[in-house]
PDB file of C-alpha atoms in Angstrom:
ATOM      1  CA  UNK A  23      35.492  95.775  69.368  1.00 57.00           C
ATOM      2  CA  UNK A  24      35.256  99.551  68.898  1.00 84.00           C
ATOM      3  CA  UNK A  25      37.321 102.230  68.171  1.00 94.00           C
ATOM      4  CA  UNK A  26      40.932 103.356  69.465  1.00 96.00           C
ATOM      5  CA  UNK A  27      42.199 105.881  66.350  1.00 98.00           C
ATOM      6  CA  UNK A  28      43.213 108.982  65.811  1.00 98.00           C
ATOM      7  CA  UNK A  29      43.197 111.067  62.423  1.00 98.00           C
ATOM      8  CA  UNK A  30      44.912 114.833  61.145  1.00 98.00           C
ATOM      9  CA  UNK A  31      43.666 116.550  58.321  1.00 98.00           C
ATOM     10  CA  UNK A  32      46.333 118.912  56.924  1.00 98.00           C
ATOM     11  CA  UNK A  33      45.442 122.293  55.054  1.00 98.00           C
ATOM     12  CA  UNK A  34      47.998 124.237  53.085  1.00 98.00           C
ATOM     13  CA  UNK A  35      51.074 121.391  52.596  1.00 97.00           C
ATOM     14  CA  UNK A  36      51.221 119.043  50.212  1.00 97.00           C
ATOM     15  CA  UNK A  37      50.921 115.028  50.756  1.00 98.00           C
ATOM     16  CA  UNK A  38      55.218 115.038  50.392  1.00 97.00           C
ATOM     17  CA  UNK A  39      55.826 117.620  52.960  1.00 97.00           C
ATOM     18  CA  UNK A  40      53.546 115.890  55.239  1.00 98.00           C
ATOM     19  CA  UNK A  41      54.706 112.626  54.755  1.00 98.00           C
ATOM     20  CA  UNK A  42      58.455 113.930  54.703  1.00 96.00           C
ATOM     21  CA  UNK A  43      58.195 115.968  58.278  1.00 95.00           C
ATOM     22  CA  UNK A  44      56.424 112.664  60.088  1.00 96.00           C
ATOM     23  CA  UNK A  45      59.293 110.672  57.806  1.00 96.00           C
ATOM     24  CA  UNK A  46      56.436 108.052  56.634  1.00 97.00           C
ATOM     25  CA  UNK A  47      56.226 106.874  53.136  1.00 98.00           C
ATOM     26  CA  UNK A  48      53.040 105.510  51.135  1.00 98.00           C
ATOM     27  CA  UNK A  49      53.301 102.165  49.795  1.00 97.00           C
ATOM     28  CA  UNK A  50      51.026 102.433  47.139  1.00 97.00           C
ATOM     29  CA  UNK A  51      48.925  99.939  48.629  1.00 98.00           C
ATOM     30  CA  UNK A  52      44.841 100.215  49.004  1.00 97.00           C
ATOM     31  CA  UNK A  53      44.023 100.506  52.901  1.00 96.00           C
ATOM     32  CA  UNK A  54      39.957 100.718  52.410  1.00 93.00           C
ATOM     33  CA  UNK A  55      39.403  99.365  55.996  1.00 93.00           C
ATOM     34  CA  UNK A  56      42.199 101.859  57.721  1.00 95.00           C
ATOM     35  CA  UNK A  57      43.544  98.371  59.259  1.00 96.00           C
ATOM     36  CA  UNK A  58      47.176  99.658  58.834  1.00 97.00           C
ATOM     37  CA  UNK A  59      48.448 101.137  61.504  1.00 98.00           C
ATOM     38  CA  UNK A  60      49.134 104.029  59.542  1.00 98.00           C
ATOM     39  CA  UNK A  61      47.397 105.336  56.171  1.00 98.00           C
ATOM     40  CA  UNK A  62      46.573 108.667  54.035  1.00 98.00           C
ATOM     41  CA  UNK A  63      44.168 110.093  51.957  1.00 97.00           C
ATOM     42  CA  UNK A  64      44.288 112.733  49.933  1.00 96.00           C
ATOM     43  CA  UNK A  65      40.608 114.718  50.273  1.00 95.00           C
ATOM     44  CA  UNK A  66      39.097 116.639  46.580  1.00 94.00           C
ATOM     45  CA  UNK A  67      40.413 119.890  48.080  1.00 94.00           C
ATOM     46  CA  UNK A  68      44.337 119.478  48.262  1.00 95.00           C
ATOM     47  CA  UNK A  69      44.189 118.283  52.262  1.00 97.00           C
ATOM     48  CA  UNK A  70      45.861 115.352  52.900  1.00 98.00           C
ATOM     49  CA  UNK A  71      44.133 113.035  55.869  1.00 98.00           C
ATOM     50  CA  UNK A  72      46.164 110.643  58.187  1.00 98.00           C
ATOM     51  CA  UNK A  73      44.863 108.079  59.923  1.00 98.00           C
ATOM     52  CA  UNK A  74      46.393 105.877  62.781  1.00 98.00           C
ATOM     53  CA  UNK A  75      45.202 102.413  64.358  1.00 97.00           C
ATOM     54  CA  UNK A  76      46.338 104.174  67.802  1.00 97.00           C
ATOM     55  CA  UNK A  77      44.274 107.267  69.642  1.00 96.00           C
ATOM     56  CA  UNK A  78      47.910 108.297  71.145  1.00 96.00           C
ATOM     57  CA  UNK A  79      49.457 108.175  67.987  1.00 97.00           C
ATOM     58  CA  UNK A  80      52.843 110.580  68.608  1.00 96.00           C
ATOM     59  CA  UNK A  81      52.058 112.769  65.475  1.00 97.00           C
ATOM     60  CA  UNK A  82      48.623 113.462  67.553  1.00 97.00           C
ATOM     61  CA  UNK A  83      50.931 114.877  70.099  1.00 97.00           C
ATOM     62  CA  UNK A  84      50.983 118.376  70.718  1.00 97.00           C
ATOM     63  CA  UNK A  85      54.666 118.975  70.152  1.00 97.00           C
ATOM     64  CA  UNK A  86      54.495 117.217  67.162  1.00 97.00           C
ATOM     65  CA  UNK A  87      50.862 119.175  65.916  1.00 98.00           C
ATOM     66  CA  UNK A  88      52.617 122.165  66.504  1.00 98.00           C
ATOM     67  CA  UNK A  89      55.353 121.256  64.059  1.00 97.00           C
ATOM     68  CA  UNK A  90      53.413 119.669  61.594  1.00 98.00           C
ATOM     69  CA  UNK A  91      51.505 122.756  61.650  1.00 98.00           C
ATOM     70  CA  UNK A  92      53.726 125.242  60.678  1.00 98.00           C
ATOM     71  CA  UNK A  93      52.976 127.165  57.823  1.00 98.00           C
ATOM     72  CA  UNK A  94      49.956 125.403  57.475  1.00 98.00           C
ATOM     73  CA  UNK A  95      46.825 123.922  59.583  1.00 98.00           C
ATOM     74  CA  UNK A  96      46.710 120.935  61.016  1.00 98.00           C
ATOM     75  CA  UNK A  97      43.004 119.801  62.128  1.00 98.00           C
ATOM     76  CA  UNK A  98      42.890 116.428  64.555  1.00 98.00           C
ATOM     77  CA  UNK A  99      40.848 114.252  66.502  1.00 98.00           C
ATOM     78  CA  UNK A 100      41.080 111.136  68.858  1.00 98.00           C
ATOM     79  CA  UNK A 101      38.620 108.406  69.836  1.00 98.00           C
ATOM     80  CA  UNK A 102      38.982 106.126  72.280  1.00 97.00           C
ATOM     81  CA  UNK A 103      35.217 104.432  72.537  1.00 93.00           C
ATOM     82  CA  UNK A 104      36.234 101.743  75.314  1.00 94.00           C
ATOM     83  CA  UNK A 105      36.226 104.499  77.971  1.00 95.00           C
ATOM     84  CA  UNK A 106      33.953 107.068  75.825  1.00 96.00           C
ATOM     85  CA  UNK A 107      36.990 109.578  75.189  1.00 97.00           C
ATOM     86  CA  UNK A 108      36.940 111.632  72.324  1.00 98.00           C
ATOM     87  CA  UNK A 109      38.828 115.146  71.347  1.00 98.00           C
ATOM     88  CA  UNK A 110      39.405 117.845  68.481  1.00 98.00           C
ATOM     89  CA  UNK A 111      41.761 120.012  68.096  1.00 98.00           C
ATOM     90  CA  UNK A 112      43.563 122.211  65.657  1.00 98.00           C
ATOM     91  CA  UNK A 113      47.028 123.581  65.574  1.00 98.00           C
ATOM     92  CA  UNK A 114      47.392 126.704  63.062  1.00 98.00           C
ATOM     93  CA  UNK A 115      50.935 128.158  62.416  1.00 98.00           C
ATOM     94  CA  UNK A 116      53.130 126.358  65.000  1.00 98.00           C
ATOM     95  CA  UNK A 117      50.147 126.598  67.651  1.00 98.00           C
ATOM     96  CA  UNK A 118      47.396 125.367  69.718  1.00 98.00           C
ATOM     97  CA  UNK A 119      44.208 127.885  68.628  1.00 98.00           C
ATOM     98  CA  UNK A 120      41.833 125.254  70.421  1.00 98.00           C
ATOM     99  CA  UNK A 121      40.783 121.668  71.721  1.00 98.00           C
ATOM    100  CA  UNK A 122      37.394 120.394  72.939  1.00 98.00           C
ATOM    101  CA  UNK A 123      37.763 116.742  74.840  1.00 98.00           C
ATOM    102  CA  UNK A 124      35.209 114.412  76.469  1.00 98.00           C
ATOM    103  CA  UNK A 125      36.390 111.704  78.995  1.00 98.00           C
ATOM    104  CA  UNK A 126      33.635 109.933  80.162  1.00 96.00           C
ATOM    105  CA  UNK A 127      35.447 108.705  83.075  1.00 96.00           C
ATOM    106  CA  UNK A 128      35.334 113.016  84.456  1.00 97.00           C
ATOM    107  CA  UNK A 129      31.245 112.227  84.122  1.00 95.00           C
ATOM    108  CA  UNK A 130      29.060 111.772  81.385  1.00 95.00           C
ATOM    109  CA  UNK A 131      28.443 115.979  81.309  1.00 97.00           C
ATOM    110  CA  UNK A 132      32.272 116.191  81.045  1.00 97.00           C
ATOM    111  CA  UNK A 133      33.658 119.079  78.117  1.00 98.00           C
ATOM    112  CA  UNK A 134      36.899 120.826  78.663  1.00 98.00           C
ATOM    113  CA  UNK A 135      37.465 123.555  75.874  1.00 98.00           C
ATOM    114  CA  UNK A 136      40.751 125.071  75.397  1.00 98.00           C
ATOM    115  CA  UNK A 137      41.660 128.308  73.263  1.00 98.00           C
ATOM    116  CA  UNK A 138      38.508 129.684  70.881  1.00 97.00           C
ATOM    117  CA  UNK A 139      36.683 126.916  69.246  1.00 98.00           C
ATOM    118  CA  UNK A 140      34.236 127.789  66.009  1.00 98.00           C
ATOM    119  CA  UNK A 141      30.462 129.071  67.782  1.00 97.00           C
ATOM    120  CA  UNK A 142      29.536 125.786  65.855  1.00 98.00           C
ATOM    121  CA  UNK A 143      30.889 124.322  69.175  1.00 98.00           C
ATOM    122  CA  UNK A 144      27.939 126.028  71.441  1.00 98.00           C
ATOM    123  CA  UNK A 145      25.650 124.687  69.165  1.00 98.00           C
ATOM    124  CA  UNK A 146      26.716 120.863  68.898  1.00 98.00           C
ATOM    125  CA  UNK A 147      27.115 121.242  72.835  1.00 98.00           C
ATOM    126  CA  UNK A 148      23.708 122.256  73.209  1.00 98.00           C
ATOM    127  CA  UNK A 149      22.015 119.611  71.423  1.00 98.00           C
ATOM    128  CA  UNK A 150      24.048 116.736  72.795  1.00 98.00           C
ATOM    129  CA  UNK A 151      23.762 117.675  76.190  1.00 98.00           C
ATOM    130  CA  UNK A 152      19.579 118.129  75.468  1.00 98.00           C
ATOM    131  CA  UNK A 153      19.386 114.808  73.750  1.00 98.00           C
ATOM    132  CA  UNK A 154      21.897 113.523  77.122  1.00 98.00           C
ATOM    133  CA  UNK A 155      19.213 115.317  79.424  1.00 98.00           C
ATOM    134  CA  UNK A 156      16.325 113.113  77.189  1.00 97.00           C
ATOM    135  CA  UNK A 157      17.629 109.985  77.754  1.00 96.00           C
ATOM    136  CA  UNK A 158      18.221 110.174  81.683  1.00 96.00           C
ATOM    137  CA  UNK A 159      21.070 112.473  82.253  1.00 96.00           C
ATOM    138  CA  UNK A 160      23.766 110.492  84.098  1.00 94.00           C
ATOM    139  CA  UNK A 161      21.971 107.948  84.982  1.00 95.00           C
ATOM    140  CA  UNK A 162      21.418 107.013  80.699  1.00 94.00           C
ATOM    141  CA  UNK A 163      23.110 104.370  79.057  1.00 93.00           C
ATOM    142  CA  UNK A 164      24.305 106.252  76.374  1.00 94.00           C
ATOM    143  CA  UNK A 165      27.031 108.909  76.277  1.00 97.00           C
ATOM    144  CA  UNK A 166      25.805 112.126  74.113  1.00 98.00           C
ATOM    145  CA  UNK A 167      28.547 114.503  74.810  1.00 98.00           C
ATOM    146  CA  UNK A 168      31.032 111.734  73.061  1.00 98.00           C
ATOM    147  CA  UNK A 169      29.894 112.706  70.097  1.00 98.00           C
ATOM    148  CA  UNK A 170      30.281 116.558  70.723  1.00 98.00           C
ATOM    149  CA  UNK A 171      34.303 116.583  69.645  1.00 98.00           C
ATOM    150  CA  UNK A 172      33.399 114.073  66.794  1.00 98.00           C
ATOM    151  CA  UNK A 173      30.681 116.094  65.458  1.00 98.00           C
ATOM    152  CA  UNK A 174      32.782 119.506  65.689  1.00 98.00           C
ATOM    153  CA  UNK A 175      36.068 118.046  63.527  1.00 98.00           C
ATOM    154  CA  UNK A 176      33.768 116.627  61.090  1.00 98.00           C
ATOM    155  CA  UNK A 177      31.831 119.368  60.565  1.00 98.00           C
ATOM    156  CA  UNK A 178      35.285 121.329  59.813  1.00 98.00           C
ATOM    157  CA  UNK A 179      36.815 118.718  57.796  1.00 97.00           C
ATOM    158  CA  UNK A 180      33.764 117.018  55.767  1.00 97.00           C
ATOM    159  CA  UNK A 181      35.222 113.349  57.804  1.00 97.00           C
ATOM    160  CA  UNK A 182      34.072 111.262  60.389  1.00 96.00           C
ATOM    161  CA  UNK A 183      36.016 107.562  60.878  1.00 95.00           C
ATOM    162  CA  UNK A 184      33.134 105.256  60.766  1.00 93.00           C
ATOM    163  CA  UNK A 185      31.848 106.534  57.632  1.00 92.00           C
ATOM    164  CA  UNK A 186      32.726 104.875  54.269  1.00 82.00           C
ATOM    165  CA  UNK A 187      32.749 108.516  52.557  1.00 87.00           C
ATOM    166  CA  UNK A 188      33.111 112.494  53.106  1.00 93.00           C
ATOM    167  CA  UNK A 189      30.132 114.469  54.102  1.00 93.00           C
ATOM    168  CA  UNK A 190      29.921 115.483  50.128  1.00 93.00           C
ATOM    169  CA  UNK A 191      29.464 112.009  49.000  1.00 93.00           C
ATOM    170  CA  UNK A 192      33.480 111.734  47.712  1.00 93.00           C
ATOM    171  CA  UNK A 193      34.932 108.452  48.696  1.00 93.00           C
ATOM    172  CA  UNK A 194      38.521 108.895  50.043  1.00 95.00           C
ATOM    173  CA  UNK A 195      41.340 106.087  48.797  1.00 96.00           C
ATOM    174  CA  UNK A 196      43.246 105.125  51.750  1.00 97.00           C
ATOM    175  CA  UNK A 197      47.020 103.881  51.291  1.00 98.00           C
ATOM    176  CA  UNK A 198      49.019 101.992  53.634  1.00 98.00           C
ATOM    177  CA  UNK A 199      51.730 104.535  54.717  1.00 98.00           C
ATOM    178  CA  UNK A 200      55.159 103.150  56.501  1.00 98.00           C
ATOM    179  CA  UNK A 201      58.153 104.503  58.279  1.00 96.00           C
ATOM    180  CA  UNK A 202      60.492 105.922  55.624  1.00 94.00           C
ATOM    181  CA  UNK A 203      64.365 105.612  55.523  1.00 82.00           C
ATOM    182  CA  UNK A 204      66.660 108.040  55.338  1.00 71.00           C
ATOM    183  CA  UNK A 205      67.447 108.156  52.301  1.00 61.00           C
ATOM    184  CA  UNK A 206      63.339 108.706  51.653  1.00 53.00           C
ATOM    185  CA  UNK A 207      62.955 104.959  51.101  1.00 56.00           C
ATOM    186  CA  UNK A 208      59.937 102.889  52.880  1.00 53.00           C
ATOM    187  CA  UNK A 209      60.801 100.302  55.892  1.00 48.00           C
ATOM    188  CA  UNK A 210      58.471  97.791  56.617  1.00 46.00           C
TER     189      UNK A 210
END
């Protein structure tokens, strides 16, 4: 069984706004294995990371990015390893500034970019589609140029999802996070 998830990493509003614009509450309770289909973390620098048991996840939308980015940044990322799909993206202000997706199923050499990625982009590109070119080009068993939106958002936001902690060693402490009321009580 692999992976169908998505994640946003929020710069610049606090856990309560976040949780109060996508109207979710945290339980309280540990998630350590993100089986909920919604948790959050909050990372050693002030971000707050969500994570979702669903790659389509409408926060990940871009309606909804574009709200939740306002004011702020909003960094996000889908994976969908069934069908070797994978994207970044990041919102900034109320707007798109850039995505970079995969979809396997468009060819194994298959990268849109959209907007002005990080130069850090040219450079993952470039050594996944060499190590892609190594192992038989389209005719490999292995899909390099997955890995190329992966490796961009978590070299920007010091997370990858099937790690057990943050590029700097930190462990992250996942809570189950539900639908709120409106009255800012939790549904379950």
């Amino acid at each position: 069984m692999g992976y169908s998830i998505a994640w946003i990493l929020v710069r610049g509003k606090t856990k309560e706004d976040v949780l109060a614009q996508l109207t979710l509450a945290d339980t309280g309770e540990p998630d350590e294995a993100n089986e909920s289909p919604v948790s959050g973390a909050a990372l050693p620098d002030g971000s707050y990371l969500l994570f979702f048991n669903d790659m389509a996840h409408a926060a990940t939308q871009a309606p909804n990015m574009a709200r939740l980015s306002e004011g702020c940044e909003a960094l996000g990322c889908q994976v969908e390893d069934s069908v070797m799909a994978s994207a970044a993206f990041l919102y900034k202000d109320g707007a798109k500034a850039w995505d970079v997706v995969h979809l396997a199923d468009q060819g194994l050499y298959h990268l849109a970019v959209d907007g002005a990625p990080p130069a850090l982009l040219e450079t993952i590109h470039t050594e996944m589609k060499a190590s892609q070119d190594e192992d038989g080009g389209v005719d490999a068993e292995v899909d390099w140029l997955f890995e190329v939106p992966l490796m961009l958002a978590t070299a920007l936001s010091g997370y990858r999802h099937d790690e057990a902690a943050l590029l700097s060693g930190d462990t992250l402490v996942f809570t189950e996070l539900v639908p709120a009321t409106p009255d800012g009580g939790r549904r379950h």
